[in-house]
Amino acid sequence: MADRELKEFGHSVVNWFKAFPSNAPRYLYERLPIIKWVPKYNRGWALRDVVAGITVGLIVVPQGMSYAKVAGLPVQHGLYSAYIGAIFYCFMGTSKDLTIGPTAVISLITGELVAELAGRMTPPEVAAISCLCVGALTLILGVLRLGIILDFFPTTVLVGYTTGAAATIIIQQIPKWLGVPGINNRAPVYTIIITMFQAIKTLSWLDLVFGLVGFTILVTIGLAVDRWGRGRFSIQLIKISRFFIVTVIATVASYLVNRDAPYDAKGVIIPRVSILKTVPSGLPTPQVPSVTSDIFSEIVPKLFAIALATILEHIAISKAFARRNRYQIDTNQELLTLGLANVTASFFGAYTVTGSFSRSAVKFQCGVKSPFAGFVTGALVLLALFFLTPAFFYIPDAALSAVIMVAVATLVSPPSVFIQFYKINLWDFLSSQIALWVTIFVSVETGIAAGVGFSLIVLLFRIARPNFHVLRQLKDRPDVFIDATIDSTLDTVSAPNGVLVFRIEESTTFPNAESFKTWVIEEVYKYTRFGGRIKTASEKLWSDDLDIHIRNLRKVAHGPESHITDEDLPKLRSVIFDFSAVNNIDSTGLQGLFDLRELLRDYAGVTDYPSTFFEVHFVGIQANVLRILELSGITRPVAPIALQKVEVLEDVKVDSVEESDDIKSTPRPVPGDIGSAAISVLGSSPFLKEEGLVHLTVRDAVDSVLIRSEAWNKDTAAHANGHHVGSDSDSNSDSERKGKTEIHYV
């Protein structure tokens, strides 16, 4: 399947370049979704979009400034990121609900990068180069349609590192929130906690009051609206706008406290409460980001972490809202949009932007109808940049820290989520915990790498050691074969003597080929006996302990007190492989099947006694796997089998085939139909060929083995006596056919 998809991708790329001049208008139409929805726009949408855009704008202004502080940047850079992302997505986005701009997790990783390059590059320069590189990488993925890469990052890791990043941000903001000065919030989490307690006596009581009051108001509004405002949009709007409300109230209070504050010799205010101070008005002059090769090679791992977090967060949020509102998004178009937005933003003083869950949720609650709401949000941020920056001077740091803490608290997954992971799958739980704790105590990019790395190791282990099953027949449903270990309450019986049915729940590829072969051989050792010639003591090698190994296996299978010997077990007649879960097979897996077939033939006795009946059958093979098996010659395709000509010479008494006494008698298929189409032979030899055969169901395969086994035995006996079944020279053939099962192969 992967080969086919790769070829199709190659052809599509070639055809795209060939047809580009003529297809340029169509390509532009596809890459600018605004061209599609603007002609359908109506007045009914406008009101909802404007309300949603203004509401998100009231949130993103304080959030943007707060997240810029998390990133170690001047607050205006958060606003630059907010307006560019919002406006850009209006033209190219495929989700009506999504809004892109600065987010908590991206701000945290950017802040780590800024701290790492402190003294060598200014924070805005670091932010610009990271934004450009992340945008270029995302753009490449979108152009090449490589969104499939995101499938290798499990949700559990996303939940883990997001929770860890949110917890880290909250801990970093506690010193500012409590008014404890001189704390390096870029230090490791445990260092921040220790130094904060050591410096707790130096806290500013006014900052503490602003922080606690702001935090209390934010939490109280949220809890009150959740309790009494459900289903009422006018009340919900209070909760949605609480960040703006608290920021305005705190700014007014800060102005009243600081208006009589003294100034130093340079004319700089000495505030009684820590404040933002001067915020530049307007937009910055566009600049091309630049970085030396030495620094670039040093920060590549961090850039990859930012890119990965940016893409995962954006796609996860866009898919979530698309599912909730029952519309489709184009993943590759989203990557293209995100890449272009970041590349463009890097020239205008912004840092990396991505989809924001909280602000997108607000747009959804406002009943947004189109991406036009993003344009309204961007316009509102631009108005704030040009006309409101003087008011930003008195915004207290403690209040902004409270805004950050409450905003990112929604990213912290509750314990119930991780408990659910544990109940569903232990490995998923462990991957989430690794991502969570490594993110908190080391860094975000290390947390992502550790979580994803662990998940990939688990995935490879699952591929290398998949589940194998021995199938047994339901006693009351002879056509159904199941693994009896899954449900012990079901009454099952084994397959007919000497017939074993196996199922593998994974593709047969190089990681699991050897384990599959070993498992099958050991299961054969447990339930059947050796059909070849027993070696004498002098013929055995000095290291030959197979007898001991088989004896130990049988004790495990039948119980230590069973004393099972070869005489108690049937000879191996056939092995049936249920390949319904096998969607791929590679060269190593195919070679493993050939090796396994030879081992089974040898154990069945074919090597020592060529007249011994043994066959390998396959069930439920998928088309791409069947093609490989056909080319290899290990089996025969379905269609020719169904079309082969089979002649029944007399009444076929298939009930005469020996079966286990426990198995309920069921009608046998008529030779010649698809179910028993395995009854076939090439050429005129009286002996059936030893090739494996393909069937649609396990029941068909078992029936085929029973019929072919009996036919083989009859043909072998006739050949040994010098008589060929169906030969014209046999004068007594007509009388001997009466009441016997005889099949003539043409």
mmCIF file of C-alpha atoms in Angstrom, residues 184-421:
data_model
loop_
_atom_site.group_PDB
_atom_site.id
_atom_site.type_symbol
_atom_site.label_atom_id
_atom_site.label_comp_id
_atom_site.label_asym_id
_atom_site.label_seq_id
_atom_site.Cartn_x
_atom_site.Cartn_y
_atom_site.Cartn_z
ATOM 1 C CA ASN A 184 15.012 33.805 37.275
ATOM 2 C CA ASN A 185 11.895 32.234 35.822
ATOM 3 C CA ARG A 186 13.976 30.591 33.043
ATOM 4 C CA ALA A 187 15.684 28.348 35.575
ATOM 5 C CA PRO A 188 14.565 24.719 36.075
ATOM 6 C CA VAL A 189 11.233 24.311 37.838
ATOM 7 C CA TYR A 190 12.707 22.970 41.061
ATOM 8 C CA THR A 191 15.195 25.876 41.174
ATOM 9 C CA ILE A 192 12.390 28.410 40.791
ATOM 10 C CA ILE A 193 10.480 26.843 43.683
ATOM 11 C CA ILE A 194 13.520 26.690 45.978
ATOM 12 C CA THR A 195 14.734 30.245 45.290
ATOM 13 C CA MET A 196 11.203 31.621 45.588
ATOM 14 C CA PHE A 197 10.826 30.227 49.102
ATOM 15 C CA GLN A 198 14.265 31.528 49.991
ATOM 16 C CA ALA A 199 13.319 35.051 48.819
ATOM 17 C CA ILE A 200 9.736 35.035 50.100
ATOM 18 C CA LYS A 201 10.547 37.684 52.740
ATOM 19 C CA THR A 202 11.308 40.236 50.006
ATOM 20 C CA LEU A 203 7.901 40.043 48.327
ATOM 21 C CA SER A 204 6.017 43.215 47.473
ATOM 22 C CA TRP A 205 2.704 43.356 49.317
ATOM 23 C CA LEU A 206 1.095 45.602 46.703
ATOM 24 C CA ASP A 207 2.085 43.220 43.900
ATOM 25 C CA LEU A 208 0.748 40.342 45.987
ATOM 26 C CA VAL A 209 -2.594 42.109 46.394
ATOM 27 C CA PHE A 210 -2.869 42.850 42.660
ATOM 28 C CA GLY A 211 -1.978 39.261 41.800
ATOM 29 C CA LEU A 212 -4.300 37.610 44.296
ATOM 30 C CA VAL A 213 -7.241 39.928 43.589
ATOM 31 C CA GLY A 214 -6.870 39.528 39.818
ATOM 32 C CA PHE A 215 -6.611 35.750 40.120
ATOM 33 C CA THR A 216 -9.617 35.604 42.456
ATOM 34 C CA ILE A 217 -11.787 37.692 40.128
ATOM 35 C CA LEU A 218 -10.869 35.559 37.111
ATOM 36 C CA VAL A 219 -11.595 32.285 38.886
ATOM 37 C CA THR A 220 -14.785 33.570 40.531
ATOM 38 C CA ILE A 221 -16.232 34.816 37.249
ATOM 39 C CA GLY A 222 -15.432 31.493 35.591
ATOM 40 C CA LEU A 223 -17.029 29.388 38.332
ATOM 41 C CA ALA A 224 -20.089 31.640 38.679
ATOM 42 C CA VAL A 225 -20.818 31.675 34.955
ATOM 43 C CA ASP A 226 -20.343 27.914 34.706
ATOM 44 C CA ARG A 227 -22.878 27.415 37.476
ATOM 45 C CA TRP A 228 -25.552 29.982 36.669
ATOM 46 C CA GLY A 229 -24.950 31.002 33.076
ATOM 47 C CA ARG A 230 -25.207 27.762 31.141
ATOM 48 C CA GLY A 231 -27.067 28.204 27.871
ATOM 49 C CA ARG A 232 -27.221 31.993 28.172
ATOM 50 C CA PHE A 233 -24.804 33.660 25.779
ATOM 51 C CA SER A 234 -25.074 37.113 27.360
ATOM 52 C CA ILE A 235 -23.799 35.724 30.670
ATOM 53 C CA GLN A 236 -21.221 33.499 28.977
ATOM 54 C CA LEU A 237 -19.867 36.641 27.334
ATOM 55 C CA ILE A 238 -18.813 37.870 30.785
ATOM 56 C CA LYS A 239 -16.633 34.798 31.277
ATOM 57 C CA ILE A 240 -15.272 35.077 27.760
ATOM 58 C CA SER A 241 -14.274 38.727 28.321
ATOM 59 C CA ARG A 242 -12.973 38.295 31.887
ATOM 60 C CA PHE A 243 -9.309 38.649 30.878
ATOM 61 C CA PHE A 244 -10.029 42.006 29.272
ATOM 62 C CA ILE A 245 -12.182 43.088 32.216
ATOM 63 C CA VAL A 246 -9.542 42.190 34.814
ATOM 64 C CA THR A 247 -6.776 43.813 32.760
ATOM 65 C CA VAL A 248 -8.758 47.071 32.519
ATOM 66 C CA ILE A 249 -9.634 47.072 36.228
ATOM 67 C CA ALA A 250 -6.042 46.266 37.231
ATOM 68 C CA THR A 251 -4.661 48.958 34.913
ATOM 69 C CA VAL A 252 -6.968 51.621 36.381
ATOM 70 C CA ALA A 253 -6.065 50.569 39.920
ATOM 71 C CA SER A 254 -2.361 50.554 39.041
ATOM 72 C CA TYR A 255 -2.631 54.071 37.619
ATOM 73 C CA LEU A 256 -4.258 55.311 40.818
ATOM 74 C CA VAL A 257 -1.509 53.734 42.923
ATOM 75 C CA ASN A 258 1.395 54.902 40.735
ATOM 76 C CA ARG A 259 0.294 58.354 39.602
ATOM 77 C CA ASP A 260 2.201 60.003 42.456
ATOM 78 C CA ALA A 261 5.166 57.627 42.241
ATOM 79 C CA PRO A 262 8.646 59.224 42.283
ATOM 80 C CA TYR A 263 11.059 59.376 39.355
ATOM 81 C CA ASP A 264 14.784 58.699 39.275
ATOM 82 C CA ALA A 265 17.496 61.030 37.988
ATOM 83 C CA LYS A 266 16.902 59.886 34.413
ATOM 84 C CA GLY A 267 13.216 60.648 34.635
ATOM 85 C CA VAL A 268 12.173 57.018 34.811
ATOM 86 C CA ILE A 269 9.276 56.216 37.100
ATOM 87 C CA ILE A 270 9.919 54.178 40.235
ATOM 88 C CA PRO A 271 6.540 52.390 40.476
ATOM 89 C CA ARG A 272 5.002 51.229 43.718
ATOM 90 C CA VAL A 273 3.590 48.264 41.778
ATOM 91 C CA SER A 274 5.590 46.474 39.066
ATOM 92 C CA ILE A 275 4.186 47.576 35.685
ATOM 93 C CA LEU A 276 4.859 47.109 31.962
ATOM 94 C CA LYS A 277 5.982 50.708 31.384
ATOM 95 C CA THR A 278 6.455 52.009 27.828
ATOM 96 C CA VAL A 279 4.982 49.970 24.975
ATOM 97 C CA PRO A 280 5.896 51.222 21.453
ATOM 98 C CA SER A 281 3.000 52.425 19.340
ATOM 99 C CA GLY A 282 2.323 51.368 15.749
ATOM 100 C CA LEU A 283 4.067 48.695 13.688
ATOM 101 C CA PRO A 284 7.783 47.932 13.428
ATOM 102 C CA THR A 285 9.842 48.391 10.287
ATOM 103 C CA PRO A 286 10.005 45.111 8.338
ATOM 104 C CA GLN A 287 13.369 43.357 8.695
ATOM 105 C CA VAL A 288 14.877 40.209 7.224
ATOM 106 C CA PRO A 289 15.774 37.713 9.988
ATOM 107 C CA SER A 290 19.428 36.694 9.991
ATOM 108 C CA VAL A 291 21.509 34.196 11.935
ATOM 109 C CA THR A 292 25.031 32.799 11.729
ATOM 110 C CA SER A 293 25.576 29.196 10.695
ATOM 111 C CA ASP A 294 27.140 28.321 14.067
ATOM 112 C CA ILE A 295 24.151 29.541 16.042
ATOM 113 C CA PHE A 296 21.721 27.983 13.597
ATOM 114 C CA SER A 297 23.279 24.527 13.917
ATOM 115 C CA GLU A 298 23.123 24.907 17.692
ATOM 116 C CA ILE A 299 19.424 25.758 17.821
ATOM 117 C CA VAL A 300 18.170 23.255 15.230
ATOM 118 C CA PRO A 301 16.804 20.797 17.875
ATOM 119 C CA LYS A 302 14.861 23.597 19.548
ATOM 120 C CA LEU A 303 13.540 24.794 16.180
ATOM 121 C CA PHE A 304 12.302 21.299 15.387
ATOM 122 C CA ALA A 305 10.553 21.205 18.768
ATOM 123 C CA ILE A 306 8.829 24.529 18.071
ATOM 124 C CA ALA A 307 7.814 23.357 14.588
ATOM 125 C CA LEU A 308 6.502 20.065 15.890
ATOM 126 C CA ALA A 309 4.519 21.678 18.703
ATOM 127 C CA THR A 310 3.191 24.305 16.276
ATOM 128 C CA ILE A 311 1.965 21.757 13.747
ATOM 129 C CA LEU A 312 0.555 19.270 16.255
ATOM 130 C CA GLU A 313 -1.331 21.924 18.191
ATOM 131 C CA HIS A 314 -2.754 23.511 15.065
ATOM 132 C CA ILE A 315 -3.891 20.319 13.338
ATOM 133 C CA ALA A 316 -5.292 18.778 16.524
ATOM 134 C CA ILE A 317 -7.403 21.860 17.262
ATOM 135 C CA SER A 318 -8.632 22.280 13.688
ATOM 136 C CA LYS A 319 -9.645 18.607 13.471
ATOM 137 C CA ALA A 320 -11.408 18.777 16.829
ATOM 138 C CA PHE A 321 -13.624 21.684 15.775
ATOM 139 C CA ALA A 322 -14.209 20.194 12.331
ATOM 140 C CA ARG A 323 -15.509 16.984 13.924
ATOM 141 C CA ARG A 324 -17.649 18.910 16.363
ATOM 142 C CA ASN A 325 -19.255 21.043 13.651
ATOM 143 C CA ARG A 326 -19.340 18.348 10.946
ATOM 144 C CA TYR A 327 -17.249 19.943 8.246
ATOM 145 C CA GLN A 328 -13.985 18.978 6.586
ATOM 146 C CA ILE A 329 -10.590 20.625 6.768
ATOM 147 C CA ASP A 330 -7.693 20.159 4.378
ATOM 148 C CA THR A 331 -4.678 19.169 6.502
ATOM 149 C CA ASN A 332 -2.147 20.020 3.803
ATOM 150 C CA GLN A 333 -3.812 23.373 3.161
ATOM 151 C CA GLU A 334 -3.674 24.085 6.898
ATOM 152 C CA LEU A 335 0.055 23.348 6.900
ATOM 153 C CA LEU A 336 0.513 25.606 3.889
ATOM 154 C CA THR A 337 -1.433 28.398 5.585
ATOM 155 C CA LEU A 338 0.435 28.030 8.855
ATOM 156 C CA GLY A 339 3.778 28.015 7.055
ATOM 157 C CA LEU A 340 3.066 31.128 5.000
ATOM 158 C CA ALA A 341 1.674 32.945 8.041
ATOM 159 C CA ASN A 342 4.833 32.306 10.051
ATOM 160 C CA VAL A 343 7.204 33.127 7.189
ATOM 161 C CA THR A 344 5.383 36.421 6.643
ATOM 162 C CA ALA A 345 5.172 37.182 10.378
ATOM 163 C CA SER A 346 8.940 36.729 10.818
ATOM 164 C CA PHE A 347 9.559 39.946 8.839
ATOM 165 C CA PHE A 348 7.248 42.026 11.034
ATOM 166 C CA GLY A 349 8.541 41.446 14.571
ATOM 167 C CA ALA A 350 6.280 38.490 15.394
ATOM 168 C CA TYR A 351 7.154 35.121 16.859
ATOM 169 C CA THR A 352 5.746 31.699 15.960
ATOM 170 C CA VAL A 353 1.954 31.468 15.767
ATOM 171 C CA THR A 354 -0.353 28.461 15.739
ATOM 172 C CA GLY A 355 -3.939 27.536 16.478
ATOM 173 C CA SER A 356 -5.258 28.537 19.906
ATOM 174 C CA PHE A 357 -7.761 26.196 21.529
ATOM 175 C CA SER A 358 -9.161 28.682 24.048
ATOM 176 C CA ARG A 359 -9.720 31.481 21.534
ATOM 177 C CA SER A 360 -11.082 29.052 18.932
ATOM 178 C CA ALA A 361 -13.545 27.778 21.540
ATOM 179 C CA VAL A 362 -14.670 31.360 22.117
ATOM 180 C CA LYS A 363 -15.309 31.846 18.398
ATOM 181 C CA PHE A 364 -17.344 28.656 18.388
ATOM 182 C CA GLN A 365 -19.408 29.817 21.393
ATOM 183 C CA CYS A 366 -20.088 33.102 19.615
ATOM 184 C CA GLY A 367 -21.597 31.201 16.684
ATOM 185 C CA VAL A 368 -18.981 32.231 14.133
ATOM 186 C CA LYS A 369 -20.023 31.586 10.528
ATOM 187 C CA SER A 370 -16.845 32.143 8.490
ATOM 188 C CA PRO A 371 -13.108 32.921 8.789
ATOM 189 C CA PHE A 372 -13.971 36.629 8.391
ATOM 190 C CA ALA A 373 -14.070 36.861 12.189
ATOM 191 C CA GLY A 374 -10.273 36.522 12.131
ATOM 192 C CA PHE A 375 -10.028 39.686 10.041
ATOM 193 C CA VAL A 376 -12.109 41.563 12.638
ATOM 194 C CA THR A 377 -9.838 40.281 15.413
ATOM 195 C CA GLY A 378 -6.713 41.372 13.534
ATOM 196 C CA ALA A 379 -8.181 44.817 12.900
ATOM 197 C CA LEU A 380 -8.995 45.223 16.593
ATOM 198 C CA VAL A 381 -5.422 44.307 17.582
ATOM 199 C CA LEU A 382 -4.091 46.859 15.070
ATOM 200 C CA LEU A 383 -6.316 49.526 16.626
ATOM 201 C CA ALA A 384 -4.894 48.638 20.032
ATOM 202 C CA LEU A 385 -1.338 48.902 18.694
ATOM 203 C CA PHE A 386 -1.938 52.361 17.220
ATOM 204 C CA PHE A 387 -4.182 53.985 19.826
ATOM 205 C CA LEU A 388 -4.116 52.108 23.160
ATOM 206 C CA THR A 389 -0.411 51.582 23.863
ATOM 207 C CA PRO A 390 -0.200 54.615 26.234
ATOM 208 C CA ALA A 391 -2.762 52.860 28.458
ATOM 209 C CA PHE A 392 -0.622 49.704 28.502
ATOM 210 C CA PHE A 393 2.036 51.623 30.477
ATOM 211 C CA TYR A 394 0.296 50.997 33.828
ATOM 212 C CA ILE A 395 -0.706 47.329 33.317
ATOM 213 C CA PRO A 396 0.601 45.534 36.470
ATOM 214 C CA ASP A 397 2.868 42.526 36.006
ATOM 215 C CA ALA A 398 1.110 40.635 38.795
ATOM 216 C CA ALA A 399 -2.242 40.957 37.016
ATOM 217 C CA LEU A 400 -0.722 39.750 33.738
ATOM 218 C CA SER A 401 0.746 36.756 35.581
ATOM 219 C CA ALA A 402 -2.725 35.997 36.936
ATOM 220 C CA VAL A 403 -4.117 36.190 33.388
ATOM 221 C CA ILE A 404 -1.420 33.783 32.162
ATOM 222 C CA MET A 405 -1.995 31.291 34.980
ATOM 223 C CA VAL A 406 -5.758 31.147 34.509
ATOM 224 C CA ALA A 407 -5.476 31.031 30.709
ATOM 225 C CA VAL A 408 -3.038 28.093 30.619
ATOM 226 C CA ALA A 409 -4.837 26.224 33.417
ATOM 227 C CA THR A 410 -7.302 25.004 30.773
ATOM 228 C CA LEU A 411 -4.408 23.141 29.108
ATOM 229 C CA VAL A 412 -3.772 21.043 32.222
ATOM 230 C CA SER A 413 -5.487 17.682 31.768
ATOM 231 C CA PRO A 414 -7.161 16.411 34.969
ATOM 232 C CA PRO A 415 -5.996 13.154 36.603
ATOM 233 C CA SER A 416 -9.076 11.376 35.236
ATOM 234 C CA VAL A 417 -7.618 11.651 31.724
ATOM 235 C CA PHE A 418 -4.430 9.862 32.717
ATOM 236 C CA ILE A 419 -6.390 7.294 34.728
ATOM 237 C CA GLN A 420 -8.378 6.589 31.579
ATOM 238 C CA PHE A 421 -5.123 6.101 29.646
#
